[in-house]
């Protein structure tokens, strides 16, 4: 069975840069951007999309609904 | 692409007014996701409190009503009695529920009013700037307990789940935490059970969420999650405090 591919999409403008997703990612794939968004926060971003295991930990702890996860077909 | 996780349509598109990392957003989402999954968004009526979540009606995509400080249970009792076919819930913080609204919640629970209360316990008054709350832990610093809360001066923190579970009215009481993905998954199950019990007309249901307040605790959100785990959970043990169905089946 081929390995499932997931795509984690961050909504830059919703993100408040709290770093909870970064601290709970078991694969440590999330980093904070150095460019601020319109509200002045450094939003989270994905470093290596292909390594994502689709555990949804980041989306579950995100208080601002900034994360959506899709499975590639 | 197949969606695995998307922001629930039970929440509006508005960006919440909460500080970065505040778990109010997680609690809002769990309640609204559950109502959405049960197809109850058109049938639910929420009562918002006074506190940080005073503007919850801007974020929750259901009919909402604002209440005076601590009086949400009284308003929810009225709404539920007039509309017995609706799902009614209150969303309250620790200053709102355990302090000024103590009378309302105790009597609504004692009467067994058929609504659900979601109680956010973050051990501090958030909106007013970090004063000591009834739930502030012994030794915890706040702007009105600068050297830490002491038992001699302020007594022990209130454990609402334990207090309410001594009453006959409530049918379901559980304490959950929002400090990790695993606990957040468990919290969602508790929310679902509370709403199912309400739909079955069993009586008052109560879910306490242990939450973080990174701003007023003076910690980063990831550190605040650790503080919750190390300090709050030992004093406020997680678990089911009352479950009428389990008691009826004799397996309490």
PDB file of C-alpha atoms in Angstrom:
ATOM      1  CA  UNK A   1       0.000   0.000   0.000  1.00  0.00           C
ATOM      2  CA  UNK A   2       1.502   3.369  -0.981  1.00  0.00           C
ATOM      3  CA  UNK A   3       2.220   5.828   1.791  1.00  0.00           C
ATOM      4  CA  UNK A   4      -0.554   8.361   2.270  1.00  0.00           C
ATOM      5  CA  UNK A   5       0.310  11.945   1.417  1.00  0.00           C
ATOM      6  CA  UNK A   6      -1.161  14.787   3.449  1.00  0.00           C
ATOM      7  CA  UNK A   7      -1.267  18.488   2.760  1.00  0.00           C
ATOM      8  CA  UNK A   8      -1.425  20.851   5.709  1.00  0.00           C
ATOM      9  CA  UNK A   9      -2.741  24.278   4.766  1.00  0.00           C
ATOM     10  CA  UNK A  10      -2.190  27.218   7.111  1.00  0.00           C
ATOM     11  CA  UNK A  11      -4.411  30.258   6.894  1.00  0.00           C
ATOM     12  CA  UNK A  12      -1.805  32.996   7.331  1.00  0.00           C
ATOM     13  CA  UNK A  13      -4.261  35.679   8.309  1.00  0.00           C
ATOM     14  CA  UNK A  14      -6.075  33.610  10.966  1.00  0.00           C
ATOM     15  CA  UNK A  15      -2.851  32.440  12.638  1.00  0.00           C
ATOM     16  CA  UNK A  16      -1.812  34.308  15.800  1.00  0.00           C
ATOM     17  CA  UNK A  17       1.635  32.708  16.023  1.00  0.00           C
ATOM     18  CA  UNK A  18       1.046  30.995  19.391  1.00  0.00           C
ATOM     19  CA  UNK A  19       3.384  28.102  18.435  1.00  0.00           C
ATOM     20  CA  UNK A  20       1.123  25.416  19.936  1.00  0.00           C
ATOM     21  CA  UNK A  21       1.031  23.512  16.629  1.00  0.00           C
ATOM     22  CA  UNK A  22       4.826  23.720  16.455  1.00  0.00           C
ATOM     23  CA  UNK A  23       5.221  22.294  19.969  1.00  0.00           C
ATOM     24  CA  UNK A  24       2.795  19.399  19.406  1.00  0.00           C
ATOM     25  CA  UNK A  25       3.941  18.268  15.938  1.00  0.00           C
ATOM     26  CA  UNK A  26       5.442  14.782  16.534  1.00  0.00           C
ATOM     27  CA  UNK A  27       7.631  15.129  13.425  1.00  0.00           C
ATOM     28  CA  UNK A  28       8.710  18.728  14.207  1.00  0.00           C
ATOM     29  CA  UNK A  29       7.710  19.859  10.729  1.00  0.00           C
ATOM     30  CA  UNK A  30       6.209  23.238  11.681  1.00  0.00           C
ATOM     31  CA  UNK A  31       8.235  26.437  11.884  1.00  0.00           C
ATOM     32  CA  UNK A  32       7.254  30.061  12.360  1.00  0.00           C
ATOM     33  CA  UNK A  33       7.542  32.405   9.389  1.00  0.00           C
ATOM     34  CA  UNK A  34       9.808  35.426   9.728  1.00  0.00           C
ATOM     35  CA  UNK A  35       7.387  37.557   7.658  1.00  0.00           C
ATOM     36  CA  UNK A  36       4.491  38.937   9.726  1.00  0.00           C
ATOM     37  CA  UNK A  37       0.859  38.779   8.606  1.00  0.00           C
ATOM     38  CA  UNK A  38      -1.550  41.737   8.427  1.00  0.00           C
ATOM     39  CA  UNK A  39      -2.198  41.575  12.188  1.00  0.00           C
ATOM     40  CA  UNK A  40       1.493  41.554  13.034  1.00  0.00           C
ATOM     41  CA  UNK A  41       1.910  37.901  14.042  1.00  0.00           C
ATOM     42  CA  UNK A  42       4.521  35.523  12.662  1.00  0.00           C
ATOM     43  CA  UNK A  43       2.323  32.729  11.284  1.00  0.00           C
ATOM     44  CA  UNK A  44       3.157  29.024  11.317  1.00  0.00           C
ATOM     45  CA  UNK A  45       4.230  27.255   8.152  1.00  0.00           C
ATOM     46  CA  UNK A  46       5.097  23.756   7.040  1.00  0.00           C
ATOM     47  CA  UNK A  47       8.739  22.926   6.339  1.00  0.00           C
ATOM     48  CA  UNK A  48       8.506  19.509   4.698  1.00  0.00           C
ATOM     49  CA  UNK A  49       5.000  18.627   3.549  1.00  0.00           C
ATOM     50  CA  UNK A  50       5.997  15.130   2.383  1.00  0.00           C
ATOM     51  CA  UNK A  51       6.944  13.995   5.917  1.00  0.00           C
ATOM     52  CA  UNK A  52       3.477  14.729   7.395  1.00  0.00           C
ATOM     53  CA  UNK A  53       1.808  11.649   8.899  1.00  0.00           C
ATOM     54  CA  UNK A  54      -1.657  13.256   9.082  1.00  0.00           C
ATOM     55  CA  UNK A  55      -2.028  12.877  12.855  1.00  0.00           C
ATOM     56  CA  UNK A  56      -4.033  16.143  13.108  1.00  0.00           C
ATOM     57  CA  UNK A  57      -2.323  17.146  16.367  1.00  0.00           C
ATOM     58  CA  UNK A  58      -1.633  20.645  15.023  1.00  0.00           C
ATOM     59  CA  UNK A  59      -5.212  21.176  13.911  1.00  0.00           C
ATOM     60  CA  UNK A  60      -6.637  19.847  17.201  1.00  0.00           C
ATOM     61  CA  UNK A  61      -4.624  22.239  19.373  1.00  0.00           C
ATOM     62  CA  UNK A  62      -5.007  25.266  17.063  1.00  0.00           C
ATOM     63  CA  UNK A  63      -7.294  27.722  18.900  1.00  0.00           C
ATOM     64  CA  UNK A  64      -7.823  29.899  15.842  1.00  0.00           C
ATOM     65  CA  UNK A  65      -8.961  27.488  13.143  1.00  0.00           C
ATOM     66  CA  UNK A  66      -5.965  28.367  11.006  1.00  0.00           C
ATOM     67  CA  UNK A  67      -5.157  24.787   9.968  1.00  0.00           C
ATOM     68  CA  UNK A  68      -6.852  22.540   7.430  1.00  0.00           C
ATOM     69  CA  UNK A  69      -5.567  19.093   6.470  1.00  0.00           C
ATOM     70  CA  UNK A  70      -6.200  17.310   3.181  1.00  0.00           C
ATOM     71  CA  UNK A  71      -5.316  13.863   1.987  1.00  0.00           C
ATOM     72  CA  UNK A  72      -3.820  13.704  -1.506  1.00  0.00           C
ATOM     73  CA  UNK A  73      -5.600  11.270  -3.811  1.00  0.00           C
TER      74      UNK A  73
ATOM     75  CA  UNK B   1      -7.958  16.318  -2.309  1.00  0.00           C
ATOM     76  CA  UNK B   2     -10.020  14.765   0.430  1.00  0.00           C
ATOM     77  CA  UNK B   3     -10.448  16.994   3.511  1.00  0.00           C
ATOM     78  CA  UNK B   4      -9.257  15.338   6.718  1.00  0.00           C
ATOM     79  CA  UNK B   5      -9.687  18.318   8.996  1.00  0.00           C
ATOM     80  CA  UNK B   6     -11.353  21.636   8.259  1.00  0.00           C
ATOM     81  CA  UNK B   7     -12.529  24.497  10.459  1.00  0.00           C
ATOM     82  CA  UNK B   8     -16.110  23.698  11.429  1.00  0.00           C
ATOM     83  CA  UNK B   9     -18.938  25.677   9.907  1.00  0.00           C
ATOM     84  CA  UNK B  10     -20.335  25.899  13.429  1.00  0.00           C
ATOM     85  CA  UNK B  11     -17.892  28.762  13.894  1.00  0.00           C
ATOM     86  CA  UNK B  12     -18.235  32.054  12.044  1.00  0.00           C
ATOM     87  CA  UNK B  13     -15.451  33.374   9.804  1.00  0.00           C
ATOM     88  CA  UNK B  14     -14.606  36.087  12.330  1.00  0.00           C
ATOM     89  CA  UNK B  15     -11.140  35.916  13.865  1.00  0.00           C
ATOM     90  CA  UNK B  16     -11.549  35.423  17.608  1.00  0.00           C
ATOM     91  CA  UNK B  17     -10.640  38.245  19.976  1.00  0.00           C
ATOM     92  CA  UNK B  18      -8.706  35.908  22.292  1.00  0.00           C
ATOM     93  CA  UNK B  19      -4.986  36.191  22.972  1.00  0.00           C
ATOM     94  CA  UNK B  20      -2.613  33.947  20.974  1.00  0.00           C
ATOM     95  CA  UNK B  21      -2.731  30.407  22.346  1.00  0.00           C
ATOM     96  CA  UNK B  22      -5.885  30.875  24.443  1.00  0.00           C
ATOM     97  CA  UNK B  23      -7.802  27.593  24.628  1.00  0.00           C
ATOM     98  CA  UNK B  24     -11.158  29.367  24.495  1.00  0.00           C
ATOM     99  CA  UNK B  25     -10.812  28.884  20.740  1.00  0.00           C
ATOM    100  CA  UNK B  26     -10.387  25.126  21.194  1.00  0.00           C
ATOM    101  CA  UNK B  27     -13.369  24.867  23.561  1.00  0.00           C
ATOM    102  CA  UNK B  28     -15.553  26.917  21.178  1.00  0.00           C
ATOM    103  CA  UNK B  29     -14.558  24.675  18.295  1.00  0.00           C
ATOM    104  CA  UNK B  30     -15.216  21.408  20.189  1.00  0.00           C
ATOM    105  CA  UNK B  31     -18.747  22.483  21.149  1.00  0.00           C
ATOM    106  CA  UNK B  32     -19.584  23.764  17.684  1.00  0.00           C
ATOM    107  CA  UNK B  33     -18.052  20.745  15.913  1.00  0.00           C
ATOM    108  CA  UNK B  34     -20.156  18.451  18.096  1.00  0.00           C
ATOM    109  CA  UNK B  35     -23.359  20.403  17.428  1.00  0.00           C
ATOM    110  CA  UNK B  36     -22.555  20.402  13.708  1.00  0.00           C
ATOM    111  CA  UNK B  37     -21.888  16.647  13.637  1.00  0.00           C
ATOM    112  CA  UNK B  38     -25.176  16.014  15.454  1.00  0.00           C
ATOM    113  CA  UNK B  39     -27.029  18.294  13.014  1.00  0.00           C
ATOM    114  CA  UNK B  40     -28.130  20.629  15.797  1.00  0.00           C
ATOM    115  CA  UNK B  41     -26.751  23.978  14.605  1.00  0.00           C
ATOM    116  CA  UNK B  42     -30.262  25.154  13.703  1.00  0.00           C
ATOM    117  CA  UNK B  43     -31.707  23.897  16.985  1.00  0.00           C
ATOM    118  CA  UNK B  44     -29.123  25.138  19.475  1.00  0.00           C
ATOM    119  CA  UNK B  45     -29.351  28.247  21.636  1.00  0.00           C
ATOM    120  CA  UNK B  46     -26.264  29.336  23.559  1.00  0.00           C
ATOM    121  CA  UNK B  47     -25.938  31.742  26.449  1.00  0.00           C
ATOM    122  CA  UNK B  48     -22.705  33.742  26.537  1.00  0.00           C
ATOM    123  CA  UNK B  49     -21.205  34.942  29.835  1.00  0.00           C
ATOM    124  CA  UNK B  50     -19.280  37.969  31.024  1.00  0.00           C
ATOM    125  CA  UNK B  51     -15.517  37.494  30.824  1.00  0.00           C
ATOM    126  CA  UNK B  52     -13.112  37.014  27.951  1.00  0.00           C
ATOM    127  CA  UNK B  53     -15.796  35.030  26.138  1.00  0.00           C
ATOM    128  CA  UNK B  54     -18.337  37.859  26.411  1.00  0.00           C
ATOM    129  CA  UNK B  55     -18.274  38.113  22.615  1.00  0.00           C
ATOM    130  CA  UNK B  56     -18.640  34.351  22.045  1.00  0.00           C
ATOM    131  CA  UNK B  57     -21.867  35.133  20.171  1.00  0.00           C
ATOM    132  CA  UNK B  58     -19.715  36.669  17.428  1.00  0.00           C
ATOM    133  CA  UNK B  59     -17.834  33.409  16.925  1.00  0.00           C
ATOM    134  CA  UNK B  60     -20.379  30.659  17.547  1.00  0.00           C
ATOM    135  CA  UNK B  61     -22.594  30.186  14.521  1.00  0.00           C
ATOM    136  CA  UNK B  62     -25.792  29.439  16.468  1.00  0.00           C
ATOM    137  CA  UNK B  63     -28.478  31.560  18.115  1.00  0.00           C
ATOM    138  CA  UNK B  64     -26.941  33.170  21.171  1.00  0.00           C
ATOM    139  CA  UNK B  65     -28.103  35.267  24.066  1.00  0.00           C
ATOM    140  CA  UNK B  66     -25.950  37.446  26.305  1.00  0.00           C
ATOM    141  CA  UNK B  67     -26.459  37.332  30.053  1.00  0.00           C
ATOM    142  CA  UNK B  68     -25.656  39.471  33.054  1.00  0.00           C
ATOM    143  CA  UNK B  69     -22.539  38.444  34.983  1.00  0.00           C
ATOM    144  CA  UNK B  70     -22.986  34.896  36.278  1.00  0.00           C
ATOM    145  CA  UNK B  71     -26.678  34.711  35.404  1.00  0.00           C
ATOM    146  CA  UNK B  72     -26.365  32.454  32.351  1.00  0.00           C
ATOM    147  CA  UNK B  73     -27.869  29.387  34.109  1.00  0.00           C
ATOM    148  CA  UNK B  74     -30.990  31.375  35.060  1.00  0.00           C
ATOM    149  CA  UNK B  75     -31.432  32.577  31.473  1.00  0.00           C
ATOM    150  CA  UNK B  76     -30.732  29.119  30.053  1.00  0.00           C
ATOM    151  CA  UNK B  77     -33.315  27.618  32.447  1.00  0.00           C
ATOM    152  CA  UNK B  78     -35.909  30.031  31.087  1.00  0.00           C
ATOM    153  CA  UNK B  79     -35.028  29.393  27.451  1.00  0.00           C
ATOM    154  CA  UNK B  80     -35.075  25.610  27.899  1.00  0.00           C
ATOM    155  CA  UNK B  81     -38.435  25.658  29.697  1.00  0.00           C
ATOM    156  CA  UNK B  82     -40.036  27.816  27.005  1.00  0.00           C
ATOM    157  CA  UNK B  83     -38.445  25.835  24.151  1.00  0.00           C
ATOM    158  CA  UNK B  84     -38.259  22.219  25.340  1.00  0.00           C
ATOM    159  CA  UNK B  85     -37.385  21.064  21.809  1.00  0.00           C
ATOM    160  CA  UNK B  86     -34.199  23.171  21.599  1.00  0.00           C
ATOM    161  CA  UNK B  87     -30.679  22.358  22.712  1.00  0.00           C
ATOM    162  CA  UNK B  88     -29.590  24.971  25.226  1.00  0.00           C
ATOM    163  CA  UNK B  89     -26.096  25.467  26.591  1.00  0.00           C
ATOM    164  CA  UNK B  90     -24.245  28.033  28.648  1.00  0.00           C
ATOM    165  CA  UNK B  91     -20.572  28.824  28.184  1.00  0.00           C
ATOM    166  CA  UNK B  92     -19.021  30.245  31.349  1.00  0.00           C
ATOM    167  CA  UNK B  93     -15.622  31.067  32.761  1.00  0.00           C
ATOM    168  CA  UNK B  94     -14.435  30.556  36.317  1.00  0.00           C
ATOM    169  CA  UNK B  95     -15.028  34.135  37.422  1.00  0.00           C
ATOM    170  CA  UNK B  96     -18.504  34.019  35.970  1.00  0.00           C
ATOM    171  CA  UNK B  97     -19.572  30.584  37.206  1.00  0.00           C
ATOM    172  CA  UNK B  98     -17.607  29.905  40.381  1.00  0.00           C
ATOM    173  CA  UNK B  99     -17.650  33.420  41.801  1.00  0.00           C
ATOM    174  CA  UNK B 100     -20.516  35.794  41.066  1.00  0.00           C
ATOM    175  CA  UNK B 101     -22.708  33.126  39.467  1.00  0.00           C
ATOM    176  CA  UNK B 102     -22.287  30.489  42.199  1.00  0.00           C
ATOM    177  CA  UNK B 103     -25.905  30.834  43.344  1.00  0.00           C
ATOM    178  CA  UNK B 104     -27.338  30.508  39.869  1.00  0.00           C
ATOM    179  CA  UNK B 105     -25.346  27.436  38.898  1.00  0.00           C
ATOM    180  CA  UNK B 106     -26.008  25.641  42.203  1.00  0.00           C
ATOM    181  CA  UNK B 107     -29.765  26.148  42.003  1.00  0.00           C
ATOM    182  CA  UNK B 108     -30.012  25.382  38.282  1.00  0.00           C
ATOM    183  CA  UNK B 109     -28.094  22.152  38.949  1.00  0.00           C
ATOM    184  CA  UNK B 110     -30.177  21.359  42.046  1.00  0.00           C
ATOM    185  CA  UNK B 111     -33.387  21.795  40.042  1.00  0.00           C
ATOM    186  CA  UNK B 112     -31.958  19.530  37.343  1.00  0.00           C
ATOM    187  CA  UNK B 113     -32.629  22.058  34.582  1.00  0.00           C
ATOM    188  CA  UNK B 114     -32.249  20.307  31.234  1.00  0.00           C
ATOM    189  CA  UNK B 115     -29.447  22.338  29.700  1.00  0.00           C
ATOM    190  CA  UNK B 116     -25.681  21.879  29.436  1.00  0.00           C
ATOM    191  CA  UNK B 117     -23.024  24.078  30.989  1.00  0.00           C
ATOM    192  CA  UNK B 118     -19.507  24.302  29.568  1.00  0.00           C
ATOM    193  CA  UNK B 119     -17.226  25.666  32.265  1.00  0.00           C
ATOM    194  CA  UNK B 120     -13.806  27.066  31.341  1.00  0.00           C
ATOM    195  CA  UNK B 121     -11.439  26.892  34.304  1.00  0.00           C
ATOM    196  CA  UNK B 122      -8.150  28.743  33.772  1.00  0.00           C
ATOM    197  CA  UNK B 123      -7.404  29.533  37.430  1.00  0.00           C
ATOM    198  CA  UNK B 124      -7.481  33.298  36.933  1.00  0.00           C
ATOM    199  CA  UNK B 125      -9.653  36.251  35.940  1.00  0.00           C
ATOM    200  CA  UNK B 126      -8.570  36.802  32.336  1.00  0.00           C
ATOM    201  CA  UNK B 127     -10.482  39.778  30.990  1.00  0.00           C
ATOM    202  CA  UNK B 128     -10.006  42.072  33.971  1.00  0.00           C
ATOM    203  CA  UNK B 129      -6.238  41.604  34.028  1.00  0.00           C
ATOM    204  CA  UNK B 130      -5.232  38.524  35.978  1.00  0.00           C
ATOM    205  CA  UNK B 131      -6.754  38.879  39.432  1.00  0.00           C
ATOM    206  CA  UNK B 132      -7.170  35.935  41.821  1.00  0.00           C
ATOM    207  CA  UNK B 133     -10.214  33.782  41.009  1.00  0.00           C
ATOM    208  CA  UNK B 134     -11.996  31.256  43.270  1.00  0.00           C
ATOM    209  CA  UNK B 135     -10.142  28.581  41.293  1.00  0.00           C
ATOM    210  CA  UNK B 136      -6.635  30.108  41.572  1.00  0.00           C
ATOM    211  CA  UNK B 137      -4.272  27.457  42.931  1.00  0.00           C
ATOM    212  CA  UNK B 138      -2.432  27.730  46.240  1.00  0.00           C
ATOM    213  CA  UNK B 139       0.891  29.455  45.601  1.00  0.00           C
ATOM    214  CA  UNK B 140      -0.198  30.803  42.218  1.00  0.00           C
ATOM    215  CA  UNK B 141       0.696  34.432  41.589  1.00  0.00           C
ATOM    216  CA  UNK B 142      -1.920  36.868  40.319  1.00  0.00           C
ATOM    217  CA  UNK B 143      -2.265  40.641  40.457  1.00  0.00           C
ATOM    218  CA  UNK B 144      -4.205  40.353  43.739  1.00  0.00           C
ATOM    219  CA  UNK B 145      -2.024  37.603  45.210  1.00  0.00           C
ATOM    220  CA  UNK B 146       1.424  38.841  44.275  1.00  0.00           C
ATOM    221  CA  UNK B 147       3.262  36.416  46.561  1.00  0.00           C
ATOM    222  CA  UNK B 148       1.007  33.520  45.653  1.00  0.00           C
ATOM    223  CA  UNK B 149      -2.407  32.530  47.016  1.00  0.00           C
ATOM    224  CA  UNK B 150      -2.287  31.338  50.616  1.00  0.00           C
ATOM    225  CA  UNK B 151      -4.748  29.091  52.372  1.00  0.00           C
ATOM    226  CA  UNK B 152      -4.852  31.300  55.474  1.00  0.00           C
ATOM    227  CA  UNK B 153      -5.933  34.361  53.555  1.00  0.00           C
ATOM    228  CA  UNK B 154      -8.019  33.073  50.676  1.00  0.00           C
ATOM    229  CA  UNK B 155      -8.931  29.472  51.517  1.00  0.00           C
ATOM    230  CA  UNK B 156      -8.676  26.590  49.106  1.00  0.00           C
ATOM    231  CA  UNK B 157      -9.625  26.739  45.405  1.00  0.00           C
ATOM    232  CA  UNK B 158     -13.156  25.609  44.575  1.00  0.00           C
ATOM    233  CA  UNK B 159     -13.615  22.284  42.826  1.00  0.00           C
ATOM    234  CA  UNK B 160     -16.857  22.808  40.933  1.00  0.00           C
ATOM    235  CA  UNK B 161     -17.253  19.263  39.581  1.00  0.00           C
ATOM    236  CA  UNK B 162     -16.947  17.797  43.072  1.00  0.00           C
ATOM    237  CA  UNK B 163     -19.349  20.376  44.548  1.00  0.00           C
ATOM    238  CA  UNK B 164     -22.008  19.872  41.877  1.00  0.00           C
ATOM    239  CA  UNK B 165     -21.721  16.085  41.962  1.00  0.00           C
ATOM    240  CA  UNK B 166     -23.093  16.101  45.526  1.00  0.00           C
ATOM    241  CA  UNK B 167     -26.459  17.324  44.151  1.00  0.00           C
ATOM    242  CA  UNK B 168     -29.224  15.099  42.810  1.00  0.00           C
ATOM    243  CA  UNK B 169     -30.130  17.264  39.803  1.00  0.00           C
ATOM    244  CA  UNK B 170     -27.138  16.810  37.474  1.00  0.00           C
ATOM    245  CA  UNK B 171     -27.137  13.751  35.225  1.00  0.00           C
ATOM    246  CA  UNK B 172     -23.627  14.072  33.836  1.00  0.00           C
ATOM    247  CA  UNK B 173     -20.520  15.812  35.178  1.00  0.00           C
ATOM    248  CA  UNK B 174     -17.053  15.434  33.735  1.00  0.00           C
ATOM    249  CA  UNK B 175     -13.760  17.311  33.999  1.00  0.00           C
ATOM    250  CA  UNK B 176     -11.530  17.381  30.917  1.00  0.00           C
ATOM    251  CA  UNK B 177      -8.330  19.216  29.979  1.00  0.00           C
ATOM    252  CA  UNK B 178      -7.275  20.983  26.795  1.00  0.00           C
ATOM    253  CA  UNK B 179      -3.532  20.473  27.244  1.00  0.00           C
ATOM    254  CA  UNK B 180      -2.789  17.890  24.561  1.00  0.00           C
ATOM    255  CA  UNK B 181      -4.307  16.432  21.398  1.00  0.00           C
ATOM    256  CA  UNK B 182      -5.278  13.263  23.307  1.00  0.00           C
ATOM    257  CA  UNK B 183      -7.077  15.202  26.038  1.00  0.00           C
ATOM    258  CA  UNK B 184      -8.766  17.410  23.437  1.00  0.00           C
ATOM    259  CA  UNK B 185     -10.133  14.288  21.717  1.00  0.00           C
ATOM    260  CA  UNK B 186     -11.445  13.065  25.092  1.00  0.00           C
ATOM    261  CA  UNK B 187     -12.959  16.485  25.745  1.00  0.00           C
ATOM    262  CA  UNK B 188     -14.965  16.283  22.559  1.00  0.00           C
ATOM    263  CA  UNK B 189     -16.445  12.952  23.663  1.00  0.00           C
ATOM    264  CA  UNK B 190     -17.506  14.574  26.952  1.00  0.00           C
ATOM    265  CA  UNK B 191     -19.205  17.434  25.094  1.00  0.00           C
ATOM    266  CA  UNK B 192     -21.055  14.943  22.924  1.00  0.00           C
ATOM    267  CA  UNK B 193     -22.219  12.959  25.927  1.00  0.00           C
ATOM    268  CA  UNK B 194     -23.453  16.101  27.689  1.00  0.00           C
ATOM    269  CA  UNK B 195     -25.534  17.078  24.658  1.00  0.00           C
ATOM    270  CA  UNK B 196     -26.851  13.545  24.174  1.00  0.00           C
ATOM    271  CA  UNK B 197     -28.001  13.454  27.806  1.00  0.00           C
ATOM    272  CA  UNK B 198     -29.698  16.807  27.360  1.00  0.00           C
ATOM    273  CA  UNK B 199     -31.487  15.559  24.217  1.00  0.00           C
ATOM    274  CA  UNK B 200     -32.649  12.505  26.159  1.00  0.00           C
ATOM    275  CA  UNK B 201     -34.112  14.853  28.797  1.00  0.00           C
ATOM    276  CA  UNK B 202     -32.039  13.359  31.595  1.00  0.00           C
ATOM    277  CA  UNK B 203     -31.217  16.566  33.438  1.00  0.00           C
ATOM    278  CA  UNK B 204     -28.462  19.085  33.988  1.00  0.00           C
ATOM    279  CA  UNK B 205     -25.117  18.284  32.353  1.00  0.00           C
ATOM    280  CA  UNK B 206     -21.800  19.938  33.152  1.00  0.00           C
ATOM    281  CA  UNK B 207     -18.372  19.744  31.505  1.00  0.00           C
ATOM    282  CA  UNK B 208     -15.391  21.530  33.031  1.00  0.00           C
ATOM    283  CA  UNK B 209     -12.488  22.340  30.694  1.00  0.00           C
ATOM    284  CA  UNK B 210      -9.098  22.947  32.299  1.00  0.00           C
ATOM    285  CA  UNK B 211      -7.720  25.749  30.149  1.00  0.00           C
ATOM    286  CA  UNK B 212      -4.683  27.971  29.859  1.00  0.00           C
ATOM    287  CA  UNK B 213      -4.304  31.747  30.144  1.00  0.00           C
ATOM    288  CA  UNK B 214      -0.786  32.375  28.779  1.00  0.00           C
ATOM    289  CA  UNK B 215      -1.118  36.165  28.973  1.00  0.00           C
ATOM    290  CA  UNK B 216      -2.025  36.405  32.645  1.00  0.00           C
ATOM    291  CA  UNK B 217       0.052  33.436  33.758  1.00  0.00           C
ATOM    292  CA  UNK B 218       3.036  35.136  32.084  1.00  0.00           C
ATOM    293  CA  UNK B 219       4.033  32.033  30.107  1.00  0.00           C
ATOM    294  CA  UNK B 220       4.308  31.169  26.440  1.00  0.00           C
ATOM    295  CA  UNK B 221       1.413  28.969  25.229  1.00  0.00           C
ATOM    296  CA  UNK B 222       3.516  25.745  25.051  1.00  0.00           C
ATOM    297  CA  UNK B 223       4.897  26.428  28.571  1.00  0.00           C
ATOM    298  CA  UNK B 224       1.375  27.175  29.817  1.00  0.00           C
ATOM    299  CA  UNK B 225       0.263  23.744  28.585  1.00  0.00           C
ATOM    300  CA  UNK B 226       3.037  22.197  30.680  1.00  0.00           C
ATOM    301  CA  UNK B 227       2.049  24.313  33.702  1.00  0.00           C
ATOM    302  CA  UNK B 228      -1.536  23.083  33.357  1.00  0.00           C
ATOM    303  CA  UNK B 229      -0.371  19.475  33.250  1.00  0.00           C
ATOM    304  CA  UNK B 230       1.982  19.798  36.212  1.00  0.00           C
ATOM    305  CA  UNK B 231      -0.091  22.012  38.506  1.00  0.00           C
ATOM    306  CA  UNK B 232      -3.766  21.999  37.617  1.00  0.00           C
ATOM    307  CA  UNK B 233      -4.424  18.333  36.834  1.00  0.00           C
ATOM    308  CA  UNK B 234      -3.062  17.100  40.216  1.00  0.00           C
ATOM    309  CA  UNK B 235      -5.437  19.458  42.090  1.00  0.00           C
ATOM    310  CA  UNK B 236      -8.334  19.141  39.628  1.00  0.00           C
ATOM    311  CA  UNK B 237      -8.319  15.425  38.735  1.00  0.00           C
ATOM    312  CA  UNK B 238      -9.810  14.582  35.356  1.00  0.00           C
ATOM    313  CA  UNK B 239     -12.671  12.152  35.038  1.00  0.00           C
ATOM    314  CA  UNK B 240     -16.392  11.552  35.210  1.00  0.00           C
ATOM    315  CA  UNK B 241     -17.867  12.753  38.500  1.00  0.00           C
ATOM    316  CA  UNK B 242     -21.448  11.814  37.839  1.00  0.00           C
ATOM    317  CA  UNK B 243     -23.076   9.685  35.185  1.00  0.00           C
ATOM    318  CA  UNK B 244     -26.729   8.883  35.743  1.00  0.00           C
ATOM    319  CA  UNK B 245     -26.823   6.226  33.051  1.00  0.00           C
ATOM    320  CA  UNK B 246     -23.839   4.356  34.483  1.00  0.00           C
ATOM    321  CA  UNK B 247     -25.386   4.588  37.973  1.00  0.00           C
ATOM    322  CA  UNK B 248     -28.680   3.200  36.644  1.00  0.00           C
ATOM    323  CA  UNK B 249     -26.802   0.306  35.115  1.00  0.00           C
ATOM    324  CA  UNK B 250     -25.089  -0.258  38.434  1.00  0.00           C
ATOM    325  CA  UNK B 251     -21.556   0.038  37.075  1.00  0.00           C
ATOM    326  CA  UNK B 252     -20.568   3.329  38.731  1.00  0.00           C
TER     327      UNK B 252
END
